Amino acid sequence: MTGPVALHGGGEFRAGDEPFLAALLELAAARVEQGADGRPIRIAIVPTAAARGRPDLSAAEGVAAFERVAADGSFDVDVRSVAVVDRATATDRGLVERLAEADVIHFPGGDPDLIPMIMHGSPAWAAVTNALAAGAILAGASAGAMAFGSWTWTPGGGIAGLMIVHGIVVVPHVKPATWETTIERFRAWAPPGLGALGLAEQTGAIRQPVIPGGATIGWRVVGLGEARWLPALGDETVVGRSGDVIEIPVIPL
């Protein structure tokens, strides 16, 4: 069993982001109910991408937003910051255990190079991937979502991502008026063979259950704006709004 992956275009936790957060809580509630142990939904906010700034503030905003949406929807939650902000904290036993036990693991935005650099090969990332394999929900917003792809842009150039979603480069903060310019930038730096998933702010795409042997994976759009899928340079962009499902080809690792 592999849990859902949720990619988000940024502007996370602000007013208007409630539909996306509620969708994550609904998925997690189903998981907890299947376990039938009567416990709250365990949510980990991991501010790794904000490590050069105010990771405490990033995490606090996430905790407050999830608690607010949970109260509105009558979800029982236990939301905590899991402050993996460098290679040392990525080995901290208590933080690693919190990640391993989480039903929802959310990486907010910040600097796009930090999550691959800090997490790759660490006990913390092993806990995240093991939790995902056991059915937990893994979400990332802006730089958090970018890190999950095959490749990610950074101020110093492109680097390999963490390969949670293969063959995809996540492009956050997308606006319809500047999409063509975004495609040109994508063409300039992305390795060949990768598709671009563009996400507007306060808009997410949640991966649907993977069908063994299937040729595509459905991504359900949730939020205020558009999701845009560019399969390859020269192809036509597929546009989806909240409630739509965008089919993206399965690309082996």
PDB file of C-alpha atoms in Angstrom:
ATOM      1  CA  MET A   1       0.000   0.000   0.000  1.00  0.00           C
ATOM      2  CA  THR A   2       1.267   3.465  -0.865  1.00  0.00           C
ATOM      3  CA  GLY A   3      -0.308   6.574   0.588  1.00  0.00           C
ATOM      4  CA  PRO A   4      -1.506   9.623  -1.338  1.00  0.00           C
ATOM      5  CA  VAL A   5       0.945  12.283  -2.476  1.00  0.00           C
ATOM      6  CA  ALA A   6      -0.326  15.861  -2.533  1.00  0.00           C
ATOM      7  CA  LEU A   7       1.477  18.651  -4.402  1.00  0.00           C
ATOM      8  CA  HIS A   8       0.566  22.312  -3.768  1.00  0.00           C
ATOM      9  CA  GLY A   9       1.396  25.529  -5.608  1.00  0.00           C
ATOM     10  CA  GLY A  10       2.153  27.736  -2.601  1.00  0.00           C
ATOM     11  CA  GLY A  11       0.406  30.309  -0.489  1.00  0.00           C
ATOM     12  CA  GLU A  12      -0.197  27.449   1.902  1.00  0.00           C
ATOM     13  CA  PHE A  13      -2.062  27.794   5.183  1.00  0.00           C
ATOM     14  CA  ARG A  14      -3.612  31.162   4.315  1.00  0.00           C
ATOM     15  CA  ALA A  15      -7.345  31.917   4.161  1.00  0.00           C
ATOM     16  CA  GLY A  16      -8.647  30.220   1.018  1.00  0.00           C
ATOM     17  CA  ASP A  17      -6.492  27.107   1.426  1.00  0.00           C
ATOM     18  CA  GLU A  18      -9.145  25.314   3.473  1.00  0.00           C
ATOM     19  CA  PRO A  19     -10.372  22.994   0.658  1.00  0.00           C
ATOM     20  CA  PHE A  20      -6.901  21.528   0.168  1.00  0.00           C
ATOM     21  CA  LEU A  21      -6.252  21.029   3.893  1.00  0.00           C
ATOM     22  CA  ALA A  22      -9.710  19.535   4.360  1.00  0.00           C
ATOM     23  CA  ALA A  23      -9.024  17.069   1.534  1.00  0.00           C
ATOM     24  CA  LEU A  24      -5.874  15.909   3.334  1.00  0.00           C
ATOM     25  CA  LEU A  25      -7.780  15.517   6.597  1.00  0.00           C
ATOM     26  CA  GLU A  26     -10.509  13.487   4.893  1.00  0.00           C
ATOM     27  CA  LEU A  27      -7.917  11.102   3.472  1.00  0.00           C
ATOM     28  CA  ALA A  28      -6.181  10.808   6.842  1.00  0.00           C
ATOM     29  CA  ALA A  29      -9.458  10.285   8.692  1.00  0.00           C
ATOM     30  CA  ALA A  30     -10.253   7.316   6.466  1.00  0.00           C
ATOM     31  CA  ARG A  31      -6.836   5.865   7.264  1.00  0.00           C
ATOM     32  CA  VAL A  32      -7.242   6.302  11.021  1.00  0.00           C
ATOM     33  CA  GLU A  33     -10.766   4.851  10.932  1.00  0.00           C
ATOM     34  CA  GLN A  34      -9.480   1.778   9.137  1.00  0.00           C
ATOM     35  CA  GLY A  35      -7.064   1.305  12.025  1.00  0.00           C
ATOM     36  CA  ALA A  36     -10.009   1.644  14.452  1.00  0.00           C
ATOM     37  CA  ASP A  37      -7.848   2.524  17.458  1.00  0.00           C
ATOM     38  CA  GLY A  38      -9.712   5.695  18.388  1.00  0.00           C
ATOM     39  CA  ARG A  39      -6.708   8.006  18.206  1.00  0.00           C
ATOM     40  CA  PRO A  40      -6.461  11.481  16.652  1.00  0.00           C
ATOM     41  CA  ILE A  41      -5.007  12.114  13.201  1.00  0.00           C
ATOM     42  CA  ARG A  42      -1.274  12.661  13.665  1.00  0.00           C
ATOM     43  CA  ILE A  43       0.025  15.520  11.533  1.00  0.00           C
ATOM     44  CA  ALA A  44       3.694  16.487  11.180  1.00  0.00           C
ATOM     45  CA  ILE A  45       4.628  19.929   9.829  1.00  0.00           C
ATOM     46  CA  VAL A  46       8.235  19.734   8.603  1.00  0.00           C
ATOM     47  CA  PRO A  47       9.691  23.248   7.961  1.00  0.00           C
ATOM     48  CA  THR A  48      12.924  22.050   6.336  1.00  0.00           C
ATOM     49  CA  ALA A  49      12.654  24.425   3.361  1.00  0.00           C
ATOM     50  CA  ALA A  50      12.418  27.407   5.749  1.00  0.00           C
ATOM     51  CA  ALA A  51      15.634  26.508   7.582  1.00  0.00           C
ATOM     52  CA  ARG A  52      17.440  29.673   6.426  1.00  0.00           C
ATOM     53  CA  GLY A  53      14.579  31.857   7.605  1.00  0.00           C
ATOM     54  CA  ARG A  54      11.964  31.247  10.312  1.00  0.00           C
ATOM     55  CA  PRO A  55      11.194  27.532  10.395  1.00  0.00           C
ATOM     56  CA  ASP A  56       9.420  28.024  13.725  1.00  0.00           C
ATOM     57  CA  LEU A  57       7.035  30.517  12.119  1.00  0.00           C
ATOM     58  CA  SER A  58       6.452  28.296   9.070  1.00  0.00           C
ATOM     59  CA  ALA A  59       5.603  25.354  11.312  1.00  0.00           C
ATOM     60  CA  ALA A  60       3.405  27.438  13.621  1.00  0.00           C
ATOM     61  CA  GLU A  61       1.361  28.643  10.638  1.00  0.00           C
ATOM     62  CA  GLY A  62       0.889  25.041   9.531  1.00  0.00           C
ATOM     63  CA  VAL A  63      -0.144  23.876  12.982  1.00  0.00           C
ATOM     64  CA  ALA A  64      -2.663  26.719  13.327  1.00  0.00           C
ATOM     65  CA  ALA A  65      -4.130  26.166   9.848  1.00  0.00           C
ATOM     66  CA  PHE A  66      -4.635  22.420  10.297  1.00  0.00           C
ATOM     67  CA  GLU A  67      -6.160  22.940  13.749  1.00  0.00           C
ATOM     68  CA  ARG A  68      -8.545  25.581  12.365  1.00  0.00           C
ATOM     69  CA  VAL A  69      -9.702  23.420   9.445  1.00  0.00           C
ATOM     70  CA  ALA A  70      -9.942  20.347  11.686  1.00  0.00           C
ATOM     71  CA  ALA A  71     -12.187  22.217  14.126  1.00  0.00           C
ATOM     72  CA  ASP A  72     -14.445  23.358  11.293  1.00  0.00           C
ATOM     73  CA  GLY A  73     -14.745  19.780  10.039  1.00  0.00           C
ATOM     74  CA  SER A  74     -14.914  18.099  13.453  1.00  0.00           C
ATOM     75  CA  PHE A  75     -11.688  16.177  12.909  1.00  0.00           C
ATOM     76  CA  ASP A  76      -9.702  15.063  15.961  1.00  0.00           C
ATOM     77  CA  VAL A  77      -6.074  16.004  15.291  1.00  0.00           C
ATOM     78  CA  ASP A  78      -2.684  16.082  16.958  1.00  0.00           C
ATOM     79  CA  VAL A  79      -0.602  18.584  14.933  1.00  0.00           C
ATOM     80  CA  ARG A  80       3.044  19.183  15.757  1.00  0.00           C
ATOM     81  CA  SER A  81       6.122  20.778  14.294  1.00  0.00           C
ATOM     82  CA  VAL A  82       8.847  18.299  13.378  1.00  0.00           C
ATOM     83  CA  ALA A  83      11.793  20.676  13.023  1.00  0.00           C
ATOM     84  CA  VAL A  84      14.186  18.834  10.721  1.00  0.00           C
ATOM     85  CA  VAL A  85      16.247  21.833   9.627  1.00  0.00           C
ATOM     86  CA  ASP A  86      19.766  20.444   9.107  1.00  0.00           C
ATOM     87  CA  ARG A  87      21.633  17.159   8.803  1.00  0.00           C
ATOM     88  CA  ALA A  88      21.931  16.858  12.587  1.00  0.00           C
ATOM     89  CA  THR A  89      18.194  17.154  13.249  1.00  0.00           C
ATOM     90  CA  ALA A  90      17.572  14.754  10.344  1.00  0.00           C
ATOM     91  CA  THR A  91      19.098  12.071  12.615  1.00  0.00           C
ATOM     92  CA  ASP A  92      17.285  13.083  15.823  1.00  0.00           C
ATOM     93  CA  ARG A  93      15.556   9.982  17.189  1.00  0.00           C
ATOM     94  CA  GLY A  94      12.536  11.803  18.577  1.00  0.00           C
ATOM     95  CA  LEU A  95      11.887  13.677  15.338  1.00  0.00           C
ATOM     96  CA  VAL A  96      12.386  10.537  13.278  1.00  0.00           C
ATOM     97  CA  GLU A  97       9.868   8.659  15.454  1.00  0.00           C
ATOM     98  CA  ARG A  98       7.331  11.460  15.067  1.00  0.00           C
ATOM     99  CA  LEU A  99       7.635  11.232  11.274  1.00  0.00           C
ATOM    100  CA  ALA A 100       7.325   7.457  11.347  1.00  0.00           C
ATOM    101  CA  GLU A 101       4.050   7.684  13.321  1.00  0.00           C
ATOM    102  CA  ALA A 102       2.432  10.477  11.277  1.00  0.00           C
ATOM    103  CA  ASP A 103      -0.727  10.117   9.198  1.00  0.00           C
ATOM    104  CA  VAL A 104      -0.026  13.379   7.329  1.00  0.00           C
ATOM    105  CA  ILE A 105       3.478  14.720   6.676  1.00  0.00           C
ATOM    106  CA  HIS A 106       3.471  18.258   5.264  1.00  0.00           C
ATOM    107  CA  PHE A 107       6.535  20.108   3.956  1.00  0.00           C
ATOM    108  CA  PRO A 108       5.773  23.847   3.589  1.00  0.00           C
ATOM    109  CA  GLY A 109       7.640  26.144   1.206  1.00  0.00           C
ATOM    110  CA  GLY A 110      10.926  28.013   1.455  1.00  0.00           C
ATOM    111  CA  ASP A 111      14.220  27.469  -0.378  1.00  0.00           C
ATOM    112  CA  PRO A 112      13.959  24.661  -2.983  1.00  0.00           C
ATOM    113  CA  ASP A 113      17.472  23.300  -2.476  1.00  0.00           C
ATOM    114  CA  LEU A 114      17.172  22.592   1.240  1.00  0.00           C
ATOM    115  CA  ILE A 115      14.844  19.588   1.348  1.00  0.00           C
ATOM    116  CA  PRO A 116      16.873  17.449  -1.121  1.00  0.00           C
ATOM    117  CA  MET A 117      20.137  18.534   0.511  1.00  0.00           C
ATOM    118  CA  ILE A 118      19.083  17.888   4.113  1.00  0.00           C
ATOM    119  CA  MET A 119      16.756  14.932   3.684  1.00  0.00           C
ATOM    120  CA  HIS A 120      18.470  12.750   1.091  1.00  0.00           C
ATOM    121  CA  GLY A 121      19.813   9.559   2.670  1.00  0.00           C
ATOM    122  CA  SER A 122      18.855  10.604   6.213  1.00  0.00           C
ATOM    123  CA  PRO A 123      16.982   8.658   8.903  1.00  0.00           C
ATOM    124  CA  ALA A 124      14.290  11.335   8.751  1.00  0.00           C
ATOM    125  CA  TRP A 125      13.703  10.752   5.041  1.00  0.00           C
ATOM    126  CA  ALA A 126      13.692   6.989   5.558  1.00  0.00           C
ATOM    127  CA  ALA A 127      10.928   7.513   8.133  1.00  0.00           C
ATOM    128  CA  VAL A 128       8.972   9.659   5.661  1.00  0.00           C
ATOM    129  CA  THR A 129       9.207   7.139   2.824  1.00  0.00           C
ATOM    130  CA  ASN A 130       8.375   4.239   5.127  1.00  0.00           C
ATOM    131  CA  ALA A 131       5.318   6.095   6.414  1.00  0.00           C
ATOM    132  CA  LEU A 132       4.224   6.816   2.834  1.00  0.00           C
ATOM    133  CA  ALA A 133       4.662   3.158   1.923  1.00  0.00           C
ATOM    134  CA  ALA A 134       2.434   2.254   4.883  1.00  0.00           C
ATOM    135  CA  GLY A 135      -0.350   4.571   3.717  1.00  0.00           C
ATOM    136  CA  ALA A 136       0.431   7.975   5.238  1.00  0.00           C
ATOM    137  CA  ILE A 137      -0.288  11.138   3.234  1.00  0.00           C
ATOM    138  CA  LEU A 138       2.766  13.077   2.042  1.00  0.00           C
ATOM    139  CA  ALA A 139       2.161  16.716   1.088  1.00  0.00           C
ATOM    140  CA  GLY A 140       4.460  19.474  -0.081  1.00  0.00           C
ATOM    141  CA  ALA A 141       3.791  23.114  -0.907  1.00  0.00           C
ATOM    142  CA  SER A 142       5.897  25.247  -3.262  1.00  0.00           C
ATOM    143  CA  ALA A 143       9.517  24.264  -2.470  1.00  0.00           C
ATOM    144  CA  GLY A 144       8.134  21.279  -0.558  1.00  0.00           C
ATOM    145  CA  ALA A 145       6.341  20.030  -3.653  1.00  0.00           C
ATOM    146  CA  MET A 146       9.274  20.833  -5.926  1.00  0.00           C
ATOM    147  CA  ALA A 147      11.551  18.594  -3.856  1.00  0.00           C
ATOM    148  CA  PHE A 148       9.372  15.539  -4.485  1.00  0.00           C
ATOM    149  CA  GLY A 149       9.886  15.548  -8.259  1.00  0.00           C
ATOM    150  CA  SER A 150      12.638  14.119 -10.423  1.00  0.00           C
ATOM    151  CA  TRP A 151      14.289  17.515 -10.770  1.00  0.00           C
ATOM    152  CA  THR A 152      13.963  20.873  -9.058  1.00  0.00           C
ATOM    153  CA  TRP A 153      15.049  24.402  -9.826  1.00  0.00           C
ATOM    154  CA  THR A 154      17.234  26.263  -7.313  1.00  0.00           C
ATOM    155  CA  PRO A 155      18.899  29.694  -7.452  1.00  0.00           C
ATOM    156  CA  GLY A 156      22.159  27.858  -8.165  1.00  0.00           C
ATOM    157  CA  GLY A 157      20.691  25.768 -10.994  1.00  0.00           C
ATOM    158  CA  GLY A 158      18.773  22.523 -11.310  1.00  0.00           C
ATOM    159  CA  ILE A 159      19.383  19.600  -8.967  1.00  0.00           C
ATOM    160  CA  ALA A 160      17.938  16.099  -8.637  1.00  0.00           C
ATOM    161  CA  GLY A 161      14.793  15.837  -6.552  1.00  0.00           C
ATOM    162  CA  LEU A 162      13.778  13.103  -4.144  1.00  0.00           C
ATOM    163  CA  MET A 163      11.951  11.053  -6.801  1.00  0.00           C
ATOM    164  CA  ILE A 164       8.634  10.621  -5.010  1.00  0.00           C
ATOM    165  CA  VAL A 165       6.889  11.531  -8.270  1.00  0.00           C
ATOM    166  CA  HIS A 166       8.923  10.289 -11.228  1.00  0.00           C
ATOM    167  CA  GLY A 167       9.262  12.120 -14.513  1.00  0.00           C
ATOM    168  CA  ILE A 168       7.683  15.281 -13.106  1.00  0.00           C
ATOM    169  CA  VAL A 169       9.025  18.743 -12.376  1.00  0.00           C
ATOM    170  CA  VAL A 170       6.702  20.714 -10.091  1.00  0.00           C
ATOM    171  CA  VAL A 171       6.281  24.385 -11.030  1.00  0.00           C
ATOM    172  CA  PRO A 172       4.565  26.362  -8.228  1.00  0.00           C
ATOM    173  CA  HIS A 173       2.970  29.830  -8.158  1.00  0.00           C
ATOM    174  CA  VAL A 174       1.741  29.443 -11.742  1.00  0.00           C
ATOM    175  CA  LYS A 175      -0.463  32.096 -13.357  1.00  0.00           C
ATOM    176  CA  PRO A 176      -2.288  31.631 -16.682  1.00  0.00           C
ATOM    177  CA  ALA A 177      -0.999  34.959 -18.021  1.00  0.00           C
ATOM    178  CA  THR A 178       2.655  33.958 -17.585  1.00  0.00           C
ATOM    179  CA  TRP A 179       2.423  30.238 -18.414  1.00  0.00           C
ATOM    180  CA  GLU A 180       4.129  30.589 -21.813  1.00  0.00           C
ATOM    181  CA  THR A 181       7.053  32.404 -20.197  1.00  0.00           C
ATOM    182  CA  THR A 182       7.219  29.673 -17.574  1.00  0.00           C
ATOM    183  CA  ILE A 183       7.399  27.041 -20.310  1.00  0.00           C
ATOM    184  CA  GLU A 184      10.324  28.874 -21.909  1.00  0.00           C
ATOM    185  CA  ARG A 185      12.181  28.861 -18.592  1.00  0.00           C
ATOM    186  CA  PHE A 186      11.368  25.176 -18.193  1.00  0.00           C
ATOM    187  CA  ARG A 187      12.779  24.466 -21.649  1.00  0.00           C
ATOM    188  CA  ALA A 188      16.003  26.261 -20.739  1.00  0.00           C
ATOM    189  CA  TRP A 189      16.933  24.224 -17.681  1.00  0.00           C
ATOM    190  CA  ALA A 190      14.920  21.024 -17.333  1.00  0.00           C
ATOM    191  CA  PRO A 191      16.494  17.733 -18.448  1.00  0.00           C
ATOM    192  CA  PRO A 192      14.843  16.105 -21.466  1.00  0.00           C
ATOM    193  CA  GLY A 193      11.993  13.665 -20.973  1.00  0.00           C
ATOM    194  CA  LEU A 194      10.408  15.376 -17.977  1.00  0.00           C
ATOM    195  CA  GLY A 195       6.911  16.837 -17.843  1.00  0.00           C
ATOM    196  CA  ALA A 196       5.972  20.015 -15.964  1.00  0.00           C
ATOM    197  CA  LEU A 197       3.112  20.121 -13.461  1.00  0.00           C
ATOM    198  CA  GLY A 198       2.220  23.753 -12.872  1.00  0.00           C
ATOM    199  CA  LEU A 199       0.140  24.631  -9.811  1.00  0.00           C
ATOM    200  CA  ALA A 200      -1.424  27.952  -8.901  1.00  0.00           C
ATOM    201  CA  GLU A 201      -1.217  29.220  -5.347  1.00  0.00           C
ATOM    202  CA  GLN A 202      -3.704  27.648  -2.928  1.00  0.00           C
ATOM    203  CA  THR A 203      -4.198  24.857  -5.446  1.00  0.00           C
ATOM    204  CA  GLY A 204      -3.121  21.265  -5.103  1.00  0.00           C
ATOM    205  CA  ALA A 205      -3.055  18.016  -7.051  1.00  0.00           C
ATOM    206  CA  ILE A 206      -3.574  14.813  -5.083  1.00  0.00           C
ATOM    207  CA  ARG A 207      -2.406  11.532  -6.560  1.00  0.00           C
ATOM    208  CA  GLN A 208      -5.183   8.979  -6.836  1.00  0.00           C
ATOM    209  CA  PRO A 209      -4.615   5.289  -5.992  1.00  0.00           C
ATOM    210  CA  VAL A 210      -2.117   3.683  -8.343  1.00  0.00           C
ATOM    211  CA  ILE A 211      -3.538   0.868 -10.476  1.00  0.00           C
ATOM    212  CA  PRO A 212      -0.927  -1.900 -10.920  1.00  0.00           C
ATOM    213  CA  GLY A 213       0.083  -2.096 -14.548  1.00  0.00           C
ATOM    214  CA  GLY A 214      -1.793   1.107 -15.402  1.00  0.00           C
ATOM    215  CA  ALA A 215      -0.423   3.472 -18.024  1.00  0.00           C
ATOM    216  CA  THR A 216      -1.454   6.645 -16.198  1.00  0.00           C
ATOM    217  CA  ILE A 217      -2.017   7.986 -12.693  1.00  0.00           C
ATOM    218  CA  GLY A 218      -4.877  10.378 -11.975  1.00  0.00           C
ATOM    219  CA  TRP A 219      -4.179  13.591 -10.074  1.00  0.00           C
ATOM    220  CA  ARG A 220      -7.256  15.251  -8.521  1.00  0.00           C
ATOM    221  CA  VAL A 221      -7.172  19.040  -8.529  1.00  0.00           C
ATOM    222  CA  VAL A 222      -8.272  20.745  -5.296  1.00  0.00           C
ATOM    223  CA  GLY A 223      -8.297  24.473  -4.561  1.00  0.00           C
ATOM    224  CA  LEU A 224      -8.917  27.944  -5.915  1.00  0.00           C
ATOM    225  CA  GLY A 225      -6.833  27.977  -9.087  1.00  0.00           C
ATOM    226  CA  GLU A 226      -5.646  25.841 -11.987  1.00  0.00           C
ATOM    227  CA  ALA A 227      -3.318  22.899 -12.390  1.00  0.00           C
ATOM    228  CA  ARG A 228      -1.463  22.713 -15.717  1.00  0.00           C
ATOM    229  CA  TRP A 229       0.225  19.587 -17.077  1.00  0.00           C
ATOM    230  CA  LEU A 230       2.757  19.887 -19.890  1.00  0.00           C
ATOM    231  CA  PRO A 231       3.649  16.288 -20.891  1.00  0.00           C
ATOM    232  CA  ALA A 232       6.660  17.329 -22.980  1.00  0.00           C
ATOM    233  CA  LEU A 233       7.936  20.379 -24.744  1.00  0.00           C
ATOM    234  CA  GLY A 234       5.904  20.982 -27.869  1.00  0.00           C
ATOM    235  CA  ASP A 235       2.844  19.178 -26.510  1.00  0.00           C
ATOM    236  CA  GLU A 236      -0.394  20.882 -25.576  1.00  0.00           C
ATOM    237  CA  THR A 237      -0.960  21.919 -21.968  1.00  0.00           C
ATOM    238  CA  VAL A 238      -3.749  20.100 -20.115  1.00  0.00           C
ATOM    239  CA  VAL A 239      -5.612  22.429 -17.736  1.00  0.00           C
ATOM    240  CA  GLY A 240      -7.645  21.282 -14.731  1.00  0.00           C
ATOM    241  CA  ARG A 241      -9.642  23.068 -12.056  1.00  0.00           C
ATOM    242  CA  SER A 242     -10.935  21.904  -8.689  1.00  0.00           C
ATOM    243  CA  GLY A 243     -12.643  18.522  -9.012  1.00  0.00           C
ATOM    244  CA  ASP A 244     -10.964  17.641 -12.315  1.00  0.00           C
ATOM    245  CA  VAL A 245      -8.606  14.681 -12.620  1.00  0.00           C
ATOM    246  CA  ILE A 246      -5.497  15.076 -14.780  1.00  0.00           C
ATOM    247  CA  GLU A 247      -4.068  11.826 -16.133  1.00  0.00           C
ATOM    248  CA  ILE A 248      -0.257  11.726 -16.060  1.00  0.00           C
ATOM    249  CA  PRO A 249       1.698   8.844 -17.626  1.00  0.00           C
ATOM    250  CA  VAL A 250       3.406   6.343 -15.353  1.00  0.00           C
ATOM    251  CA  ILE A 251       7.146   6.834 -15.750  1.00  0.00           C
ATOM    252  CA  PRO A 252       9.318   4.072 -14.200  1.00  0.00           C
ATOM    253  CA  LEU A 253      12.147   5.073 -11.893  1.00  0.00           C
TER     254      LEU A 253
END
